[in-house]
Amino acid sequence: MTDHTEHRLAVIGAGVMGTNITALATGHGVPVVLVDVDDEKLAAARLTVRQKLKHAQLMGVLPEGRGRGELVTTTTLADVAEATTVIEAVTEVTEVKNKVLTEVGGLVAPGTLVISNTSCIPVDEMATWVPRGDELVGVHFMNPAYLIEMVEVIRGTGTSDATMERVTALLSVLGREGLVVNDAPGFVINRLLHPLINRAAMLVQEGVASAEVVDGLLEGCLGHSTGPLRTADLIGVDNLADSLVVLHERTGDPECAPCDLMLQLVRDGHHGRKTGRGFFDYRKAAE
Amino acid sequence: MTTANPAVDPKAVEAQLLAFLTERIKAPVEPGDDLFRAGLVSSMFAMQLVVHLEDTYDIEIVGPELTLDHFRSVDAMTALVLRLSGKNDG
């Protein structure tokens, strides 16, 4: 067990998951250095994190008696050097993750836990981009990370026991419970979830049912708390399409080739909740 | 001298909230109804209610006021708005 004061996080990427993880950590008293490429995005991220912390407090999911961790935002990647853990949460594009992790590998001291919040890219593939692949582990946080307690932990073939102990200690401080899986493209959750969402979108595309009806059936008949297409809007349709491409390239599974409707939404800028519209329109409706 | 704020009239606040919710939920709502079912979607909607109340009534909902029970019904939200508007008036 470790105390929250022993942890200093660096989060790279101030998008949906980066701000989620930052809110989770600061809400649990862990200081965070949040890195992104431009100041405008970081200014927006500060507001987003504040809003997410408010949401977390509203839902009563933050520990009592623990102050908030300090949030520092920066465009200088070298500022991650003092962190005890670096969490990479950049776009699910191989070249982008490769560039960031390679640079991080050159900045952090041995013994620094390096986590990728990867959606689909295997940990073993990413381990070749850093100097100490045994210190890399995948942690698939859910969205919203501050509300959903369970996370998927992906152990690469080279991930050391010491790294597994460190990640368990961090997750404990953050109040998360991890279930460990072996490495594979998409791991367990996204190998199951992404083709399901893709097929759900295909059914809408083919005119079999509306998005409301597809989600309504999975919620009402199968007990999903959020239907596949609302889940897609929560993930971000653009991120989902990127992840499906990664899965398709690595598995050859035709179910993973993003369908035309999904690609059209991406082209039209309808990326889900974050843009106000995806499979559903959030500008007026409550849910 | 300040202009009277219609928001501090309980009946007006209640009517505005009922209209807002009826439009958003697309179902009739009574002042005492429990608005939330368990689950993620309802928690997202709870946050929308926080933002709506803050923007509409020019109040800030922070600290111990920021708890789900204060958003569970139109009655509870009306009481919250009145309490915080009162504080704003000094």
mmCIF file of C-alpha atoms in Angstrom:
data_model
loop_
_atom_site.group_PDB
_atom_site.id
_atom_site.type_symbol
_atom_site.label_atom_id
_atom_site.label_comp_id
_atom_site.label_asym_id
_atom_site.label_seq_id
_atom_site.Cartn_x
_atom_site.Cartn_y
_atom_site.Cartn_z
ATOM 1 C CA MET A 1 0.000 0.000 0.000
ATOM 2 C CA THR A 2 1.155 3.535 -0.706
ATOM 3 C CA ASP A 3 -0.106 6.911 0.469
ATOM 4 C CA HIS A 4 -1.463 9.444 -2.027
ATOM 5 C CA THR A 5 1.334 11.873 -1.097
ATOM 6 C CA GLU A 6 3.881 9.465 -2.588
ATOM 7 C CA HIS A 7 2.484 9.853 -6.095
ATOM 8 C CA ARG A 8 3.074 12.562 -8.705
ATOM 9 C CA LEU A 9 1.360 12.025 -12.024
ATOM 10 C CA ALA A 10 2.122 13.329 -15.482
ATOM 11 C CA VAL A 11 -0.708 12.938 -17.977
ATOM 12 C CA ILE A 12 0.050 13.429 -21.661
ATOM 13 C CA GLY A 13 -2.887 14.460 -23.838
ATOM 14 C CA ALA A 14 -5.619 16.817 -22.596
ATOM 15 C CA GLY A 15 -8.476 15.216 -24.526
ATOM 16 C CA VAL A 16 -11.456 13.338 -23.126
ATOM 17 C CA MET A 17 -9.444 10.637 -21.340
ATOM 18 C CA GLY A 18 -6.549 12.882 -20.312
ATOM 19 C CA THR A 19 -8.908 15.284 -18.548
ATOM 20 C CA ASN A 20 -10.853 12.345 -17.071
ATOM 21 C CA ILE A 21 -7.711 10.824 -15.577
ATOM 22 C CA THR A 22 -6.547 14.247 -14.364
ATOM 23 C CA ALA A 23 -9.880 14.817 -12.592
ATOM 24 C CA LEU A 24 -9.710 11.347 -11.060
ATOM 25 C CA ALA A 25 -6.157 11.883 -9.764
ATOM 26 C CA THR A 26 -6.505 15.447 -8.470
ATOM 27 C CA GLY A 27 -9.826 14.492 -6.884
ATOM 28 C CA HIS A 28 -7.925 11.797 -4.958
ATOM 29 C CA GLY A 29 -5.257 14.238 -3.794
ATOM 30 C CA VAL A 30 -2.588 13.295 -6.343
ATOM 31 C CA PRO A 31 -0.845 16.218 -8.107
ATOM 32 C CA VAL A 32 -0.881 16.164 -11.920
ATOM 33 C CA VAL A 33 1.229 17.768 -14.633
ATOM 34 C CA LEU A 34 -1.014 17.777 -17.706
ATOM 35 C CA VAL A 35 0.788 18.092 -21.044
ATOM 36 C CA ASP A 36 -0.585 19.012 -24.457
ATOM 37 C CA VAL A 37 0.653 20.755 -27.552
ATOM 38 C CA ASP A 38 -1.058 24.151 -27.231
ATOM 39 C CA ASP A 39 -2.030 26.572 -24.486
ATOM 40 C CA GLU A 40 -5.564 27.070 -25.783
ATOM 41 C CA LYS A 41 -6.315 23.381 -25.426
ATOM 42 C CA LEU A 42 -4.793 23.382 -21.941
ATOM 43 C CA ALA A 43 -6.881 26.377 -20.858
ATOM 44 C CA ALA A 44 -10.010 24.533 -21.999
ATOM 45 C CA ALA A 45 -8.770 21.404 -20.241
ATOM 46 C CA ARG A 46 -8.478 23.252 -16.909
ATOM 47 C CA LEU A 47 -12.153 24.221 -17.160
ATOM 48 C CA THR A 48 -13.105 20.701 -18.191
ATOM 49 C CA VAL A 49 -11.223 19.179 -15.259
ATOM 50 C CA ARG A 50 -12.924 21.604 -12.878
ATOM 51 C CA GLN A 51 -16.316 20.612 -14.282
ATOM 52 C CA LYS A 52 -15.501 16.912 -13.991
ATOM 53 C CA LEU A 53 -14.399 17.386 -10.390
ATOM 54 C CA LYS A 54 -17.716 19.078 -9.713
ATOM 55 C CA HIS A 55 -19.490 16.145 -11.300
ATOM 56 C CA ALA A 56 -17.451 13.722 -9.174
ATOM 57 C CA GLN A 57 -18.325 15.649 -6.024
ATOM 58 C CA LEU A 58 -21.994 15.751 -7.031
ATOM 59 C CA MET A 59 -21.993 11.976 -7.347
ATOM 60 C CA GLY A 60 -20.223 11.598 -3.992
ATOM 61 C CA VAL A 61 -17.311 9.603 -5.400
ATOM 62 C CA LEU A 62 -14.348 11.592 -4.039
ATOM 63 C CA PRO A 63 -12.623 10.537 -0.809
ATOM 64 C CA GLU A 64 -13.370 12.709 2.198
ATOM 65 C CA GLY A 65 -10.609 14.425 4.131
ATOM 66 C CA ARG A 66 -8.157 14.405 1.249
ATOM 67 C CA GLY A 67 -7.366 17.769 -0.351
ATOM 68 C CA ARG A 68 -7.296 18.220 -4.095
ATOM 69 C CA GLY A 69 -4.031 17.481 -5.879
ATOM 70 C CA GLU A 70 -2.428 20.461 -7.605
ATOM 71 C CA LEU A 71 -2.925 20.730 -11.368
ATOM 72 C CA VAL A 72 -0.129 22.175 -13.500
ATOM 73 C CA THR A 73 -0.602 22.460 -17.257
ATOM 74 C CA THR A 74 2.295 22.704 -19.676
ATOM 75 C CA THR A 75 3.258 22.449 -23.322
ATOM 76 C CA THR A 76 6.766 21.253 -22.398
ATOM 77 C CA LEU A 77 6.994 17.476 -22.460
ATOM 78 C CA ALA A 78 10.222 17.601 -20.419
ATOM 79 C CA ASP A 79 8.077 18.638 -17.413
ATOM 80 C CA VAL A 80 7.063 14.981 -17.013
ATOM 81 C CA ALA A 81 10.574 14.128 -15.793
ATOM 82 C CA GLU A 82 9.793 14.541 -12.077
ATOM 83 C CA ALA A 83 6.664 12.392 -12.117
ATOM 84 C CA THR A 84 6.500 9.028 -10.349
ATOM 85 C CA THR A 85 4.050 7.843 -13.027
ATOM 86 C CA VAL A 86 3.538 9.014 -16.603
ATOM 87 C CA ILE A 87 0.194 8.235 -18.218
ATOM 88 C CA GLU A 88 0.056 8.540 -21.981
ATOM 89 C CA ALA A 89 -3.442 9.419 -23.208
ATOM 90 C CA VAL A 90 -2.876 10.701 -26.741
ATOM 91 C CA THR A 91 -4.784 9.845 -29.916
ATOM 92 C CA GLU A 92 -5.060 6.167 -30.826
ATOM 93 C CA VAL A 93 -2.830 6.552 -33.874
ATOM 94 C CA THR A 94 0.268 4.352 -33.912
ATOM 95 C CA GLU A 95 2.658 7.055 -35.152
ATOM 96 C CA VAL A 96 1.466 9.569 -32.533
ATOM 97 C CA LYS A 97 1.744 7.130 -29.625
ATOM 98 C CA ASN A 98 5.132 5.964 -30.891
ATOM 99 C CA LYS A 99 6.514 9.514 -31.028
ATOM 100 C CA VAL A 100 5.222 10.450 -27.562
ATOM 101 C CA LEU A 101 6.320 7.253 -25.820
ATOM 102 C CA THR A 102 9.760 7.373 -27.455
ATOM 103 C CA GLU A 103 10.240 10.917 -26.152
ATOM 104 C CA VAL A 104 8.903 10.027 -22.702
ATOM 105 C CA GLY A 105 11.301 7.078 -22.556
ATOM 106 C CA GLY A 106 14.210 9.468 -22.993
ATOM 107 C CA LEU A 107 12.984 11.830 -20.258
ATOM 108 C CA VAL A 108 12.014 9.696 -17.272
ATOM 109 C CA ALA A 109 14.341 8.058 -14.761
ATOM 110 C CA PRO A 110 14.499 4.287 -14.290
ATOM 111 C CA GLY A 111 11.808 3.217 -11.838
ATOM 112 C CA THR A 112 9.185 5.570 -13.271
ATOM 113 C CA LEU A 113 5.938 3.763 -13.975
ATOM 114 C CA VAL A 114 4.869 4.318 -17.591
ATOM 115 C CA ILE A 115 1.204 3.688 -18.344
ATOM 116 C CA SER A 116 -0.495 3.795 -21.693
ATOM 117 C CA ASN A 117 -4.223 4.436 -21.685
ATOM 118 C CA THR A 118 -4.274 2.548 -24.952
ATOM 119 C CA SER A 119 -7.558 1.518 -26.525
ATOM 120 C CA CYS A 120 -6.322 -1.130 -28.921
ATOM 121 C CA ILE A 121 -2.576 -0.937 -29.638
ATOM 122 C CA PRO A 122 -0.892 -3.922 -27.926
ATOM 123 C CA VAL A 123 1.431 -3.210 -24.985
ATOM 124 C CA ASP A 124 4.189 -5.424 -26.462
ATOM 125 C CA GLU A 125 4.240 -3.237 -29.565
ATOM 126 C CA MET A 126 4.577 -0.071 -27.465
ATOM 127 C CA ALA A 127 7.228 -1.663 -25.220
ATOM 128 C CA THR A 128 9.646 -1.603 -28.166
ATOM 129 C CA TRP A 129 9.384 2.204 -28.310
ATOM 130 C CA VAL A 130 10.696 2.820 -24.757
ATOM 131 C CA PRO A 131 14.129 1.986 -23.320
ATOM 132 C CA ARG A 132 12.686 -0.071 -20.416
ATOM 133 C CA GLY A 133 9.730 -2.022 -21.738
ATOM 134 C CA ASP A 134 9.410 -3.881 -18.413
ATOM 135 C CA GLU A 135 8.208 -0.617 -16.803
ATOM 136 C CA LEU A 136 5.353 -0.181 -19.285
ATOM 137 C CA VAL A 137 1.822 -1.395 -18.579
ATOM 138 C CA GLY A 138 -1.537 -0.696 -20.186
ATOM 139 C CA VAL A 139 -4.392 0.694 -18.125
ATOM 140 C CA HIS A 140 -7.661 1.102 -19.932
ATOM 141 C CA PHE A 141 -9.607 3.672 -17.915
ATOM 142 C CA MET A 142 -13.292 3.924 -18.699
ATOM 143 C CA ASN A 143 -15.137 7.161 -19.458
ATOM 144 C CA PRO A 144 -15.893 8.902 -17.096
ATOM 145 C CA ALA A 145 -12.794 7.611 -15.274
ATOM 146 C CA TYR A 146 -13.804 9.320 -12.022
ATOM 147 C CA LEU A 147 -17.147 7.494 -11.897
ATOM 148 C CA ILE A 148 -16.342 3.992 -13.135
ATOM 149 C CA GLU A 149 -14.281 2.101 -10.566
ATOM 150 C CA MET A 150 -13.227 -0.855 -12.673
ATOM 151 C CA VAL A 151 -10.292 -0.573 -15.080
ATOM 152 C CA GLU A 152 -8.737 -3.073 -17.464
ATOM 153 C CA VAL A 153 -5.023 -3.598 -16.754
ATOM 154 C CA ILE A 154 -3.017 -5.004 -19.656
ATOM 155 C CA ARG A 155 0.176 -6.836 -18.796
ATOM 156 C CA GLY A 156 2.633 -7.097 -21.673
ATOM 157 C CA THR A 157 4.810 -10.171 -21.970
ATOM 158 C CA GLY A 158 7.756 -8.082 -20.736
ATOM 159 C CA THR A 159 5.945 -6.166 -17.968
ATOM 160 C CA SER A 160 7.769 -6.867 -14.694
ATOM 161 C CA ASP A 161 6.286 -7.962 -11.367
ATOM 162 C CA ALA A 162 7.590 -4.722 -9.823
ATOM 163 C CA THR A 163 5.654 -2.717 -12.428
ATOM 164 C CA MET A 164 2.499 -4.696 -11.685
ATOM 165 C CA GLU A 165 2.944 -3.944 -7.973
ATOM 166 C CA ARG A 166 3.416 -0.240 -8.697
ATOM 167 C CA VAL A 167 0.361 0.016 -10.908
ATOM 168 C CA THR A 168 -1.737 -1.812 -8.322
ATOM 169 C CA ALA A 169 -0.578 0.645 -5.647
ATOM 170 C CA LEU A 170 -1.438 3.635 -7.842
ATOM 171 C CA LEU A 171 -4.874 2.286 -8.719
ATOM 172 C CA SER A 172 -5.540 1.674 -5.030
ATOM 173 C CA VAL A 173 -4.713 5.317 -4.209
ATOM 174 C CA LEU A 174 -7.075 6.372 -7.013
ATOM 175 C CA GLY A 175 -9.835 4.126 -5.662
ATOM 176 C CA ARG A 176 -9.884 1.983 -8.814
ATOM 177 C CA GLU A 177 -10.058 -1.776 -9.085
ATOM 178 C CA GLY A 178 -8.078 -3.383 -11.891
ATOM 179 C CA LEU A 179 -8.693 -6.692 -13.612
ATOM 180 C CA VAL A 180 -5.540 -7.920 -15.353
ATOM 181 C CA VAL A 181 -5.620 -9.356 -18.867
ATOM 182 C CA ASN A 182 -2.922 -10.567 -21.235
ATOM 183 C CA ASP A 183 -1.811 -8.518 -24.189
ATOM 184 C CA ALA A 184 -3.709 -8.590 -27.504
ATOM 185 C CA PRO A 185 -5.084 -5.967 -29.910
ATOM 186 C CA GLY A 186 -8.068 -4.337 -28.170
ATOM 187 C CA PHE A 187 -7.491 -6.559 -25.093
ATOM 188 C CA VAL A 188 -10.854 -7.785 -23.759
ATOM 189 C CA ILE A 189 -13.147 -4.774 -23.586
ATOM 190 C CA ASN A 190 -12.524 -3.147 -26.928
ATOM 191 C CA ARG A 191 -12.154 -6.447 -28.764
ATOM 192 C CA LEU A 192 -15.741 -7.068 -27.693
ATOM 193 C CA LEU A 193 -17.137 -3.556 -27.527
ATOM 194 C CA HIS A 194 -15.807 -1.928 -30.706
ATOM 195 C CA PRO A 195 -17.137 -4.533 -33.180
ATOM 196 C CA LEU A 196 -20.456 -4.427 -31.280
ATOM 197 C CA ILE A 197 -20.686 -0.652 -31.711
ATOM 198 C CA ASN A 198 -19.649 -0.964 -35.354
ATOM 199 C CA ARG A 199 -22.377 -3.522 -35.975
ATOM 200 C CA ALA A 200 -24.909 -1.355 -34.141
ATOM 201 C CA ALA A 201 -23.989 1.550 -36.437
ATOM 202 C CA MET A 202 -24.270 -0.759 -39.452
ATOM 203 C CA LEU A 203 -27.826 -1.680 -38.454
ATOM 204 C CA VAL A 204 -28.721 2.021 -38.393
ATOM 205 C CA GLN A 205 -26.950 2.522 -41.738
ATOM 206 C CA GLU A 206 -28.933 -0.347 -43.289
ATOM 207 C CA GLY A 207 -32.196 1.127 -42.011
ATOM 208 C CA VAL A 208 -32.998 -1.875 -39.827
ATOM 209 C CA ALA A 209 -33.608 0.386 -36.818
ATOM 210 C CA SER A 210 -32.946 3.900 -35.580
ATOM 211 C CA ALA A 211 -30.135 4.627 -33.111
ATOM 212 C CA GLU A 212 -32.773 5.101 -30.402
ATOM 213 C CA VAL A 213 -34.263 1.675 -31.090
ATOM 214 C CA VAL A 214 -30.904 -0.155 -31.283
ATOM 215 C CA ASP A 215 -29.816 1.334 -27.953
ATOM 216 C CA GLY A 216 -33.282 0.885 -26.468
ATOM 217 C CA LEU A 217 -33.173 -2.848 -27.202
ATOM 218 C CA LEU A 218 -29.733 -3.387 -25.726
ATOM 219 C CA GLU A 219 -30.625 -1.345 -22.675
ATOM 220 C CA GLY A 220 -34.103 -2.773 -22.147
ATOM 221 C CA CYS A 221 -33.538 -6.396 -23.178
ATOM 222 C CA LEU A 222 -29.867 -7.020 -22.413
ATOM 223 C CA GLY A 223 -29.491 -4.742 -19.418
ATOM 224 C CA HIS A 224 -26.774 -2.461 -20.834
ATOM 225 C CA SER A 225 -26.743 0.701 -18.722
ATOM 226 C CA THR A 226 -25.744 2.712 -21.808
ATOM 227 C CA GLY A 227 -26.533 1.441 -25.317
ATOM 228 C CA PRO A 228 -23.714 0.908 -27.849
ATOM 229 C CA LEU A 229 -24.351 4.082 -29.832
ATOM 230 C CA ARG A 230 -24.602 6.325 -26.773
ATOM 231 C CA THR A 231 -21.401 4.652 -25.629
ATOM 232 C CA ALA A 232 -19.855 5.537 -29.000
ATOM 233 C CA ASP A 233 -20.848 9.163 -28.484
ATOM 234 C CA LEU A 234 -19.287 9.092 -25.035
ATOM 235 C CA ILE A 235 -16.027 7.585 -26.326
ATOM 236 C CA GLY A 236 -15.928 9.966 -29.297
ATOM 237 C CA VAL A 237 -16.849 8.669 -32.749
ATOM 238 C CA ASP A 238 -13.500 9.880 -34.159
ATOM 239 C CA ASN A 239 -11.521 7.998 -31.498
ATOM 240 C CA LEU A 240 -13.662 4.949 -32.031
ATOM 241 C CA ALA A 241 -13.006 4.963 -35.799
ATOM 242 C CA ASP A 242 -9.244 5.297 -35.128
ATOM 243 C CA SER A 243 -9.367 2.365 -32.706
ATOM 244 C CA LEU A 244 -11.357 0.232 -35.117
ATOM 245 C CA VAL A 245 -8.715 0.842 -37.785
ATOM 246 C CA VAL A 246 -6.012 -0.279 -35.332
ATOM 247 C CA LEU A 247 -8.021 -3.413 -34.528
ATOM 248 C CA HIS A 248 -8.760 -4.147 -38.178
ATOM 249 C CA GLU A 249 -5.104 -3.809 -39.174
ATOM 250 C CA ARG A 250 -3.968 -6.142 -36.410
ATOM 251 C CA THR A 251 -6.708 -8.804 -36.411
ATOM 252 C CA GLY A 252 -7.946 -8.779 -39.995
ATOM 253 C CA ASP A 253 -11.459 -9.107 -38.569
ATOM 254 C CA PRO A 254 -13.832 -7.543 -41.159
ATOM 255 C CA GLU A 255 -16.250 -6.643 -38.327
ATOM 256 C CA CYS A 256 -13.624 -4.114 -37.233
ATOM 257 C CA ALA A 257 -13.544 -2.049 -40.452
ATOM 258 C CA PRO A 258 -15.419 1.137 -39.456
ATOM 259 C CA CYS A 259 -18.745 1.294 -41.306
ATOM 260 C CA ASP A 260 -19.677 4.077 -43.726
ATOM 261 C CA LEU A 261 -22.079 5.785 -41.315
ATOM 262 C CA MET A 262 -19.384 6.061 -38.661
ATOM 263 C CA LEU A 263 -16.854 7.437 -41.141
ATOM 264 C CA GLN A 264 -19.437 9.928 -42.406
ATOM 265 C CA LEU A 265 -20.077 11.202 -38.853
ATOM 266 C CA VAL A 266 -16.327 11.674 -38.413
ATOM 267 C CA ARG A 267 -16.067 13.598 -41.699
ATOM 268 C CA ASP A 268 -19.021 15.797 -40.717
ATOM 269 C CA GLY A 269 -17.426 16.645 -37.379
ATOM 270 C CA HIS A 270 -20.172 14.871 -35.427
ATOM 271 C CA HIS A 271 -17.839 13.238 -32.914
ATOM 272 C CA GLY A 272 -20.337 12.617 -30.103
ATOM 273 C CA ARG A 273 -20.954 14.350 -26.794
ATOM 274 C CA LYS A 274 -17.815 16.452 -27.022
ATOM 275 C CA THR A 275 -19.054 18.155 -30.207
ATOM 276 C CA GLY A 276 -22.733 18.139 -29.212
ATOM 277 C CA ARG A 277 -23.750 15.598 -31.816
ATOM 278 C CA GLY A 278 -22.865 12.064 -32.881
ATOM 279 C CA PHE A 279 -25.318 9.216 -33.300
ATOM 280 C CA PHE A 280 -27.529 11.334 -31.025
ATOM 281 C CA ASP A 281 -28.030 15.088 -30.750
ATOM 282 C CA TYR A 282 -27.041 16.441 -27.308
ATOM 283 C CA ARG A 283 -27.720 20.094 -28.012
ATOM 284 C CA LYS A 284 -31.357 19.802 -26.909
ATOM 285 C CA ALA A 285 -32.048 16.338 -25.576
ATOM 286 C CA ALA A 286 -31.324 15.451 -21.965
ATOM 287 C CA GLU A 287 -29.636 12.161 -22.648
ATOM 288 C CA MET B 1 -31.862 49.405 -5.348
ATOM 289 C CA THR B 2 -31.926 46.134 -7.206
ATOM 290 C CA THR B 3 -34.420 44.794 -9.664
ATOM 291 C CA ALA B 4 -36.630 42.080 -8.243
ATOM 292 C CA ASN B 5 -35.407 38.707 -9.420
ATOM 293 C CA PRO B 6 -38.313 36.506 -10.519
ATOM 294 C CA ALA B 7 -36.122 33.511 -9.693
ATOM 295 C CA VAL B 8 -36.689 33.993 -5.973
ATOM 296 C CA ASP B 9 -40.414 33.404 -6.369
ATOM 297 C CA PRO B 10 -40.856 29.720 -5.532
ATOM 298 C CA LYS B 11 -43.822 29.221 -7.858
ATOM 299 C CA ALA B 12 -41.952 30.808 -10.769
ATOM 300 C CA VAL B 13 -38.850 28.691 -10.178
ATOM 301 C CA GLU B 14 -40.939 25.553 -9.903
ATOM 302 C CA ALA B 15 -42.812 26.317 -13.127
ATOM 303 C CA GLN B 16 -39.575 27.099 -14.999
ATOM 304 C CA LEU B 17 -37.932 23.893 -13.809
ATOM 305 C CA LEU B 18 -40.957 21.791 -14.691
ATOM 306 C CA ALA B 19 -41.015 23.279 -18.178
ATOM 307 C CA PHE B 20 -37.269 22.719 -18.617
ATOM 308 C CA LEU B 21 -37.471 19.096 -17.476
ATOM 309 C CA THR B 22 -40.575 18.298 -19.495
ATOM 310 C CA GLU B 23 -38.778 19.503 -22.611
ATOM 311 C CA ARG B 24 -35.558 17.633 -21.848
ATOM 312 C CA ILE B 25 -36.960 14.380 -20.530
ATOM 313 C CA LYS B 26 -39.873 14.472 -22.959
ATOM 314 C CA ALA B 27 -42.242 13.171 -20.293
ATOM 315 C CA PRO B 28 -44.508 14.838 -17.757
ATOM 316 C CA VAL B 29 -42.815 15.651 -14.437
ATOM 317 C CA GLU B 30 -44.388 16.333 -11.034
ATOM 318 C CA PRO B 31 -42.614 18.539 -8.463
ATOM 319 C CA GLY B 32 -42.048 15.648 -6.048
ATOM 320 C CA ASP B 33 -40.934 13.031 -8.620
ATOM 321 C CA ASP B 34 -37.552 11.330 -8.096
ATOM 322 C CA LEU B 35 -35.819 12.223 -11.355
ATOM 323 C CA PHE B 36 -32.986 9.739 -11.285
ATOM 324 C CA ARG B 37 -32.775 6.111 -11.933
ATOM 325 C CA ALA B 38 -29.501 4.357 -11.127
ATOM 326 C CA GLY B 39 -26.914 4.475 -13.879
ATOM 327 C CA LEU B 40 -24.496 6.548 -15.841
ATOM 328 C CA VAL B 41 -26.874 8.457 -18.079
ATOM 329 C CA SER B 42 -28.771 9.835 -15.140
ATOM 330 C CA SER B 43 -25.504 10.943 -13.557
ATOM 331 C CA MET B 44 -24.597 12.832 -16.739
ATOM 332 C CA PHE B 45 -28.011 14.476 -16.670
ATOM 333 C CA ALA B 46 -27.482 15.465 -13.038
ATOM 334 C CA MET B 47 -24.496 17.521 -14.097
ATOM 335 C CA GLN B 48 -26.547 19.181 -16.820
ATOM 336 C CA LEU B 49 -28.995 20.220 -14.126
ATOM 337 C CA VAL B 50 -26.178 21.787 -12.089
ATOM 338 C CA VAL B 51 -25.040 23.826 -15.085
ATOM 339 C CA HIS B 52 -28.613 24.797 -15.940
ATOM 340 C CA LEU B 53 -29.397 26.060 -12.438
ATOM 341 C CA GLU B 54 -26.128 27.992 -12.210
ATOM 342 C CA ASP B 55 -26.622 29.649 -15.594
ATOM 343 C CA THR B 56 -30.339 30.366 -15.263
ATOM 344 C CA TYR B 57 -30.376 31.716 -11.705
ATOM 345 C CA ASP B 58 -26.861 33.178 -11.579
ATOM 346 C CA ILE B 59 -25.879 31.092 -8.590
ATOM 347 C CA GLU B 60 -22.836 28.986 -7.822
ATOM 348 C CA ILE B 61 -23.416 25.517 -6.467
ATOM 349 C CA VAL B 62 -20.314 24.454 -4.562
ATOM 350 C CA GLY B 63 -19.180 22.716 -1.391
ATOM 351 C CA PRO B 64 -21.779 20.815 0.599
ATOM 352 C CA GLU B 65 -24.592 22.116 -1.656
ATOM 353 C CA LEU B 66 -23.201 20.002 -4.493
ATOM 354 C CA THR B 67 -24.918 16.757 -3.616
ATOM 355 C CA LEU B 68 -27.250 14.622 -5.689
ATOM 356 C CA ASP B 69 -30.088 14.883 -3.174
ATOM 357 C CA HIS B 70 -30.450 18.577 -4.028
ATOM 358 C CA PHE B 71 -31.236 17.646 -7.650
ATOM 359 C CA ARG B 72 -33.425 14.638 -7.035
ATOM 360 C CA SER B 73 -36.712 16.481 -7.538
ATOM 361 C CA VAL B 74 -38.090 19.813 -8.688
ATOM 362 C CA ASP B 75 -39.013 20.511 -5.055
ATOM 363 C CA ALA B 76 -35.414 19.974 -3.935
ATOM 364 C CA MET B 77 -33.992 22.102 -6.761
ATOM 365 C CA THR B 78 -36.453 24.904 -6.080
ATOM 366 C CA ALA B 79 -35.393 24.946 -2.423
ATOM 367 C CA LEU B 80 -31.728 25.023 -3.468
ATOM 368 C CA VAL B 81 -32.256 27.934 -5.862
ATOM 369 C CA LEU B 82 -34.157 29.915 -3.233
ATOM 370 C CA ARG B 83 -31.507 29.255 -0.595
ATOM 371 C CA LEU B 84 -28.591 30.244 -2.823
ATOM 372 C CA SER B 85 -30.397 33.263 -4.338
ATOM 373 C CA GLY B 86 -31.043 34.453 -0.808
ATOM 374 C CA LYS B 87 -27.359 34.190 -0.004
ATOM 375 C CA ASN B 88 -26.494 36.131 -3.166
ATOM 376 C CA ASP B 89 -28.788 38.945 -2.076
ATOM 377 C CA GLY B 90 -26.729 39.180 1.074
#
